Amino acid sequence: AVLCRLKYPFHVVNYFLDPAKAGDASIQFMCGVLYELGLDIPQSHVRAFQYFKLAANQGLAKAQYEVASHYLRITKKQEALEYMLLAANQGYLPALLMLAYRYEKGMDIKESPEKALEYYKKAFKICENHPCYVEHQLFIKKKLLIYQKALPQKQALLKKK
């Protein structure tokens, strides 16, 4: 952090370093974003991950999602699932949709139409009355209709496997 201040004294990240060190999860997340995108500082995915993980371990859902996404990129599937579940359990919409999709397709976890439906329902509850989520509402409604009709056949197919 001191090196960053000396090398880049007028960069915006310098204003966030002290609160981030003091444990402010939102500021830690912001530092992660700055490093991830290389905004006003040299891009560093390693530094970004470090800040995301600090915030995630304090319970910030969007940071947990970022950590899960990072673990998926480096194929640490179990760690990714753990952080994705933490974010989803807080009602973080991207995590709910990601889990629903992964259970639907059997990506890195055992295919489960029941779990997919459960997560699609939770996601729909979050966005059903929110004007910003109109596109999500339509997508999830379609998925719910498909799943509710196809669930018995899908369960029968999976039992035969």
PDB file of C-alpha atoms in Angstrom:
ATOM      1  CA  ALA A   1       0.000   0.000   0.000  1.00  0.00           C
ATOM      2  CA  VAL A   2       2.812   2.418   0.819  1.00  0.00           C
ATOM      3  CA  LEU A   3       4.526   1.514  -2.443  1.00  0.00           C
ATOM      4  CA  CYS A   4       1.280   2.304  -4.273  1.00  0.00           C
ATOM      5  CA  ARG A   5       1.102   5.707  -2.561  1.00  0.00           C
ATOM      6  CA  LEU A   6       4.684   6.560  -3.450  1.00  0.00           C
ATOM      7  CA  LYS A   7       4.493   5.331  -7.012  1.00  0.00           C
ATOM      8  CA  TYR A   8       0.988   6.666  -7.761  1.00  0.00           C
ATOM      9  CA  PRO A   9       0.480   9.554  -5.284  1.00  0.00           C
ATOM     10  CA  PHE A  10      -2.568  11.092  -6.983  1.00  0.00           C
ATOM     11  CA  HIS A  11      -4.478   7.937  -7.813  1.00  0.00           C
ATOM     12  CA  VAL A  12      -7.963   7.381  -6.516  1.00  0.00           C
ATOM     13  CA  VAL A  13      -7.100   4.028  -4.920  1.00  0.00           C
ATOM     14  CA  ASN A  14      -4.959   5.877  -2.355  1.00  0.00           C
ATOM     15  CA  TYR A  15      -8.100   7.352  -0.818  1.00  0.00           C
ATOM     16  CA  PHE A  16      -9.522   3.876  -0.264  1.00  0.00           C
ATOM     17  CA  LEU A  17      -6.494   2.096   1.177  1.00  0.00           C
ATOM     18  CA  ASP A  18      -6.780   3.231   4.809  1.00  0.00           C
ATOM     19  CA  PRO A  19     -10.521   2.424   5.147  1.00  0.00           C
ATOM     20  CA  ALA A  20      -9.892  -0.880   3.351  1.00  0.00           C
ATOM     21  CA  LYS A  21      -7.122  -1.764   5.827  1.00  0.00           C
ATOM     22  CA  ALA A  22      -9.426  -0.763   8.676  1.00  0.00           C
ATOM     23  CA  GLY A  23     -11.822  -3.488   7.526  1.00  0.00           C
ATOM     24  CA  ASP A  24     -14.530  -1.619   5.613  1.00  0.00           C
ATOM     25  CA  ALA A  25     -15.944  -4.393   3.395  1.00  0.00           C
ATOM     26  CA  SER A  26     -17.570  -2.008   0.892  1.00  0.00           C
ATOM     27  CA  ILE A  27     -14.297  -0.127   0.428  1.00  0.00           C
ATOM     28  CA  GLN A  28     -12.382  -3.403   0.125  1.00  0.00           C
ATOM     29  CA  PHE A  29     -14.796  -4.394  -2.630  1.00  0.00           C
ATOM     30  CA  MET A  30     -14.258  -1.039  -4.349  1.00  0.00           C
ATOM     31  CA  CYS A  31     -10.475  -1.542  -4.216  1.00  0.00           C
ATOM     32  CA  GLY A  32     -11.023  -4.950  -5.801  1.00  0.00           C
ATOM     33  CA  VAL A  33     -13.008  -3.346  -8.620  1.00  0.00           C
ATOM     34  CA  LEU A  34     -10.327  -0.684  -9.174  1.00  0.00           C
ATOM     35  CA  TYR A  35      -7.596  -3.303  -9.431  1.00  0.00           C
ATOM     36  CA  GLU A  36      -9.726  -5.689 -11.493  1.00  0.00           C
ATOM     37  CA  LEU A  37     -10.455  -3.065 -14.122  1.00  0.00           C
ATOM     38  CA  GLY A  38      -7.178  -1.179 -13.852  1.00  0.00           C
ATOM     39  CA  LEU A  39      -8.996   2.073 -13.134  1.00  0.00           C
ATOM     40  CA  ASP A  40      -6.469   4.798 -12.469  1.00  0.00           C
ATOM     41  CA  ILE A  41      -3.888   2.166 -11.407  1.00  0.00           C
ATOM     42  CA  PRO A  42      -2.112  -0.735 -13.085  1.00  0.00           C
ATOM     43  CA  GLN A  43      -4.483  -3.673 -13.469  1.00  0.00           C
ATOM     44  CA  SER A  44      -3.845  -6.542 -11.072  1.00  0.00           C
ATOM     45  CA  HIS A  45      -6.147  -9.539 -10.870  1.00  0.00           C
ATOM     46  CA  VAL A  46      -4.161 -10.846  -7.909  1.00  0.00           C
ATOM     47  CA  ARG A  47      -4.651  -7.639  -5.892  1.00  0.00           C
ATOM     48  CA  ALA A  48      -8.298  -7.507  -6.975  1.00  0.00           C
ATOM     49  CA  PHE A  49      -8.871 -11.041  -5.717  1.00  0.00           C
ATOM     50  CA  GLN A  50      -7.182 -10.229  -2.409  1.00  0.00           C
ATOM     51  CA  TYR A  51      -9.527  -7.306  -1.799  1.00  0.00           C
ATOM     52  CA  PHE A  52     -12.598  -9.229  -2.972  1.00  0.00           C
ATOM     53  CA  LYS A  53     -11.730 -12.063  -0.607  1.00  0.00           C
ATOM     54  CA  LEU A  54     -11.291  -9.699   2.352  1.00  0.00           C
ATOM     55  CA  ALA A  55     -14.750  -8.264   1.705  1.00  0.00           C
ATOM     56  CA  ALA A  56     -16.262 -11.700   1.008  1.00  0.00           C
ATOM     57  CA  ASN A  57     -14.995 -13.090   4.287  1.00  0.00           C
ATOM     58  CA  GLN A  58     -16.836 -10.259   6.048  1.00  0.00           C
ATOM     59  CA  GLY A  59     -20.082 -11.348   4.407  1.00  0.00           C
ATOM     60  CA  LEU A  60     -20.436  -8.927   1.480  1.00  0.00           C
ATOM     61  CA  ALA A  61     -22.546 -10.851  -1.049  1.00  0.00           C
ATOM     62  CA  LYS A  62     -21.267  -9.174  -4.205  1.00  0.00           C
ATOM     63  CA  ALA A  63     -17.690  -9.849  -3.083  1.00  0.00           C
ATOM     64  CA  GLN A  64     -18.574 -13.492  -2.381  1.00  0.00           C
ATOM     65  CA  TYR A  65     -19.912 -13.715  -5.919  1.00  0.00           C
ATOM     66  CA  GLU A  66     -16.686 -12.221  -7.324  1.00  0.00           C
ATOM     67  CA  VAL A  67     -14.577 -14.688  -5.333  1.00  0.00           C
ATOM     68  CA  ALA A  68     -16.765 -17.565  -6.567  1.00  0.00           C
ATOM     69  CA  SER A  69     -16.386 -16.340 -10.159  1.00  0.00           C
ATOM     70  CA  HIS A  70     -12.611 -16.212  -9.738  1.00  0.00           C
ATOM     71  CA  TYR A  71     -12.532 -19.747  -8.359  1.00  0.00           C
ATOM     72  CA  LEU A  72     -14.616 -20.935 -11.313  1.00  0.00           C
ATOM     73  CA  ARG A  73     -12.094 -19.409 -13.730  1.00  0.00           C
ATOM     74  CA  ILE A  74      -9.259 -21.345 -12.111  1.00  0.00           C
ATOM     75  CA  THR A  75     -11.391 -24.486 -11.764  1.00  0.00           C
ATOM     76  CA  LYS A  76     -11.542 -24.611  -7.970  1.00  0.00           C
ATOM     77  CA  LYS A  77     -15.104 -25.874  -8.145  1.00  0.00           C
ATOM     78  CA  GLN A  78     -15.707 -26.656  -4.468  1.00  0.00           C
ATOM     79  CA  GLU A  79     -14.458 -23.259  -3.303  1.00  0.00           C
ATOM     80  CA  ALA A  80     -16.543 -21.581  -6.009  1.00  0.00           C
ATOM     81  CA  LEU A  81     -19.675 -23.394  -4.886  1.00  0.00           C
ATOM     82  CA  GLU A  82     -19.087 -22.454  -1.242  1.00  0.00           C
ATOM     83  CA  TYR A  83     -18.816 -18.735  -2.011  1.00  0.00           C
ATOM     84  CA  MET A  84     -21.680 -18.847  -4.534  1.00  0.00           C
ATOM     85  CA  LEU A  85     -23.923 -20.403  -1.880  1.00  0.00           C
ATOM     86  CA  LEU A  86     -22.926 -17.727   0.638  1.00  0.00           C
ATOM     87  CA  ALA A  87     -23.932 -14.983  -1.808  1.00  0.00           C
ATOM     88  CA  ALA A  88     -27.126 -16.779  -2.861  1.00  0.00           C
ATOM     89  CA  ASN A  89     -28.183 -17.296   0.755  1.00  0.00           C
ATOM     90  CA  GLN A  90     -28.128 -13.521   1.124  1.00  0.00           C
ATOM     91  CA  GLY A  91     -30.439 -13.183  -1.878  1.00  0.00           C
ATOM     92  CA  TYR A  92     -27.803 -11.886  -4.307  1.00  0.00           C
ATOM     93  CA  LEU A  93     -29.551 -12.214  -7.676  1.00  0.00           C
ATOM     94  CA  PRO A  94     -26.525 -13.038  -9.888  1.00  0.00           C
ATOM     95  CA  ALA A  95     -25.549 -15.850  -7.490  1.00  0.00           C
ATOM     96  CA  LEU A  96     -29.097 -17.250  -7.448  1.00  0.00           C
ATOM     97  CA  LEU A  97     -29.238 -17.257 -11.246  1.00  0.00           C
ATOM     98  CA  MET A  98     -25.770 -18.784 -11.542  1.00  0.00           C
ATOM     99  CA  LEU A  99     -26.657 -21.607  -9.146  1.00  0.00           C
ATOM    100  CA  ALA A 100     -29.991 -22.229 -10.862  1.00  0.00           C
ATOM    101  CA  TYR A 101     -28.259 -22.487 -14.220  1.00  0.00           C
ATOM    102  CA  ARG A 102     -25.491 -24.747 -12.912  1.00  0.00           C
ATOM    103  CA  TYR A 103     -28.002 -27.107 -11.285  1.00  0.00           C
ATOM    104  CA  GLU A 104     -30.100 -27.032 -14.451  1.00  0.00           C
ATOM    105  CA  LYS A 105     -27.166 -27.989 -16.689  1.00  0.00           C
ATOM    106  CA  GLY A 106     -25.203 -30.068 -14.197  1.00  0.00           C
ATOM    107  CA  MET A 107     -22.200 -27.740 -14.531  1.00  0.00           C
ATOM    108  CA  ASP A 108     -19.584 -28.552 -11.888  1.00  0.00           C
ATOM    109  CA  ILE A 109     -22.340 -29.895  -9.616  1.00  0.00           C
ATOM    110  CA  LYS A 110     -24.764 -32.762  -9.863  1.00  0.00           C
ATOM    111  CA  GLU A 111     -27.700 -31.951 -12.121  1.00  0.00           C
ATOM    112  CA  SER A 112     -30.783 -31.286 -10.028  1.00  0.00           C
ATOM    113  CA  PRO A 113     -34.009 -29.994 -11.560  1.00  0.00           C
ATOM    114  CA  GLU A 114     -35.439 -29.535  -8.054  1.00  0.00           C
ATOM    115  CA  LYS A 115     -32.540 -27.318  -6.967  1.00  0.00           C
ATOM    116  CA  ALA A 116     -32.640 -25.397 -10.253  1.00  0.00           C
ATOM    117  CA  LEU A 117     -36.335 -24.719  -9.754  1.00  0.00           C
ATOM    118  CA  GLU A 118     -35.733 -23.710  -6.129  1.00  0.00           C
ATOM    119  CA  TYR A 119     -33.095 -21.138  -7.116  1.00  0.00           C
ATOM    120  CA  TYR A 120     -35.134 -19.804 -10.051  1.00  0.00           C
ATOM    121  CA  LYS A 121     -38.068 -19.303  -7.651  1.00  0.00           C
ATOM    122  CA  LYS A 122     -35.868 -17.445  -5.161  1.00  0.00           C
ATOM    123  CA  ALA A 123     -34.491 -15.271  -7.959  1.00  0.00           C
ATOM    124  CA  PHE A 124     -37.982 -14.496  -9.227  1.00  0.00           C
ATOM    125  CA  LYS A 125     -39.119 -13.461  -5.754  1.00  0.00           C
ATOM    126  CA  ILE A 126     -36.321 -10.912  -5.606  1.00  0.00           C
ATOM    127  CA  CYS A 127     -36.994  -9.319  -8.954  1.00  0.00           C
ATOM    128  CA  GLU A 128     -40.748  -9.754  -9.490  1.00  0.00           C
ATOM    129  CA  ASN A 129     -41.701  -6.274  -8.254  1.00  0.00           C
ATOM    130  CA  HIS A 130     -38.496  -4.453  -9.136  1.00  0.00           C
ATOM    131  CA  PRO A 131     -38.645  -2.300 -12.285  1.00  0.00           C
ATOM    132  CA  CYS A 132     -34.903  -2.640 -12.905  1.00  0.00           C
ATOM    133  CA  TYR A 133     -35.214  -6.391 -13.309  1.00  0.00           C
ATOM    134  CA  VAL A 134     -37.837  -6.598 -16.064  1.00  0.00           C
ATOM    135  CA  GLU A 135     -35.554  -8.613 -18.381  1.00  0.00           C
ATOM    136  CA  HIS A 136     -34.685 -10.977 -15.545  1.00  0.00           C
ATOM    137  CA  GLN A 137     -38.358 -11.389 -14.704  1.00  0.00           C
ATOM    138  CA  LEU A 138     -39.181 -12.503 -18.235  1.00  0.00           C
ATOM    139  CA  PHE A 139     -36.237 -14.895 -18.372  1.00  0.00           C
ATOM    140  CA  ILE A 140     -37.005 -16.428 -14.978  1.00  0.00           C
ATOM    141  CA  LYS A 141     -40.750 -16.673 -15.661  1.00  0.00           C
ATOM    142  CA  LYS A 142     -39.968 -18.624 -18.824  1.00  0.00           C
ATOM    143  CA  LYS A 143     -37.609 -20.927 -16.900  1.00  0.00           C
ATOM    144  CA  LEU A 144     -40.192 -21.480 -14.160  1.00  0.00           C
ATOM    145  CA  LEU A 145     -42.891 -22.406 -16.675  1.00  0.00           C
ATOM    146  CA  ILE A 146     -40.577 -24.800 -18.484  1.00  0.00           C
ATOM    147  CA  TYR A 147     -39.367 -26.394 -15.253  1.00  0.00           C
ATOM    148  CA  GLN A 148     -42.748 -26.786 -13.662  1.00  0.00           C
ATOM    149  CA  LYS A 149     -44.014 -28.607 -16.758  1.00  0.00           C
ATOM    150  CA  ALA A 150     -40.906 -30.670 -17.399  1.00  0.00           C
ATOM    151  CA  LEU A 151     -39.845 -31.482 -13.827  1.00  0.00           C
ATOM    152  CA  PRO A 152     -41.564 -34.911 -13.566  1.00  0.00           C
ATOM    153  CA  GLN A 153     -40.033 -36.131 -16.852  1.00  0.00           C
ATOM    154  CA  LYS A 154     -36.616 -34.748 -15.927  1.00  0.00           C
ATOM    155  CA  GLN A 155     -36.697 -36.476 -12.535  1.00  0.00           C
ATOM    156  CA  ALA A 156     -37.600 -39.780 -14.174  1.00  0.00           C
ATOM    157  CA  LEU A 157     -34.700 -39.456 -16.651  1.00  0.00           C
ATOM    158  CA  LEU A 158     -32.210 -38.682 -13.902  1.00  0.00           C
ATOM    159  CA  LYS A 159     -33.350 -41.671 -11.831  1.00  0.00           C
ATOM    160  CA  LYS A 160     -32.639 -43.976 -14.796  1.00  0.00           C
ATOM    161  CA  LYS A 161     -29.030 -42.700 -15.072  1.00  0.00           C
TER     162      LYS A 161
END
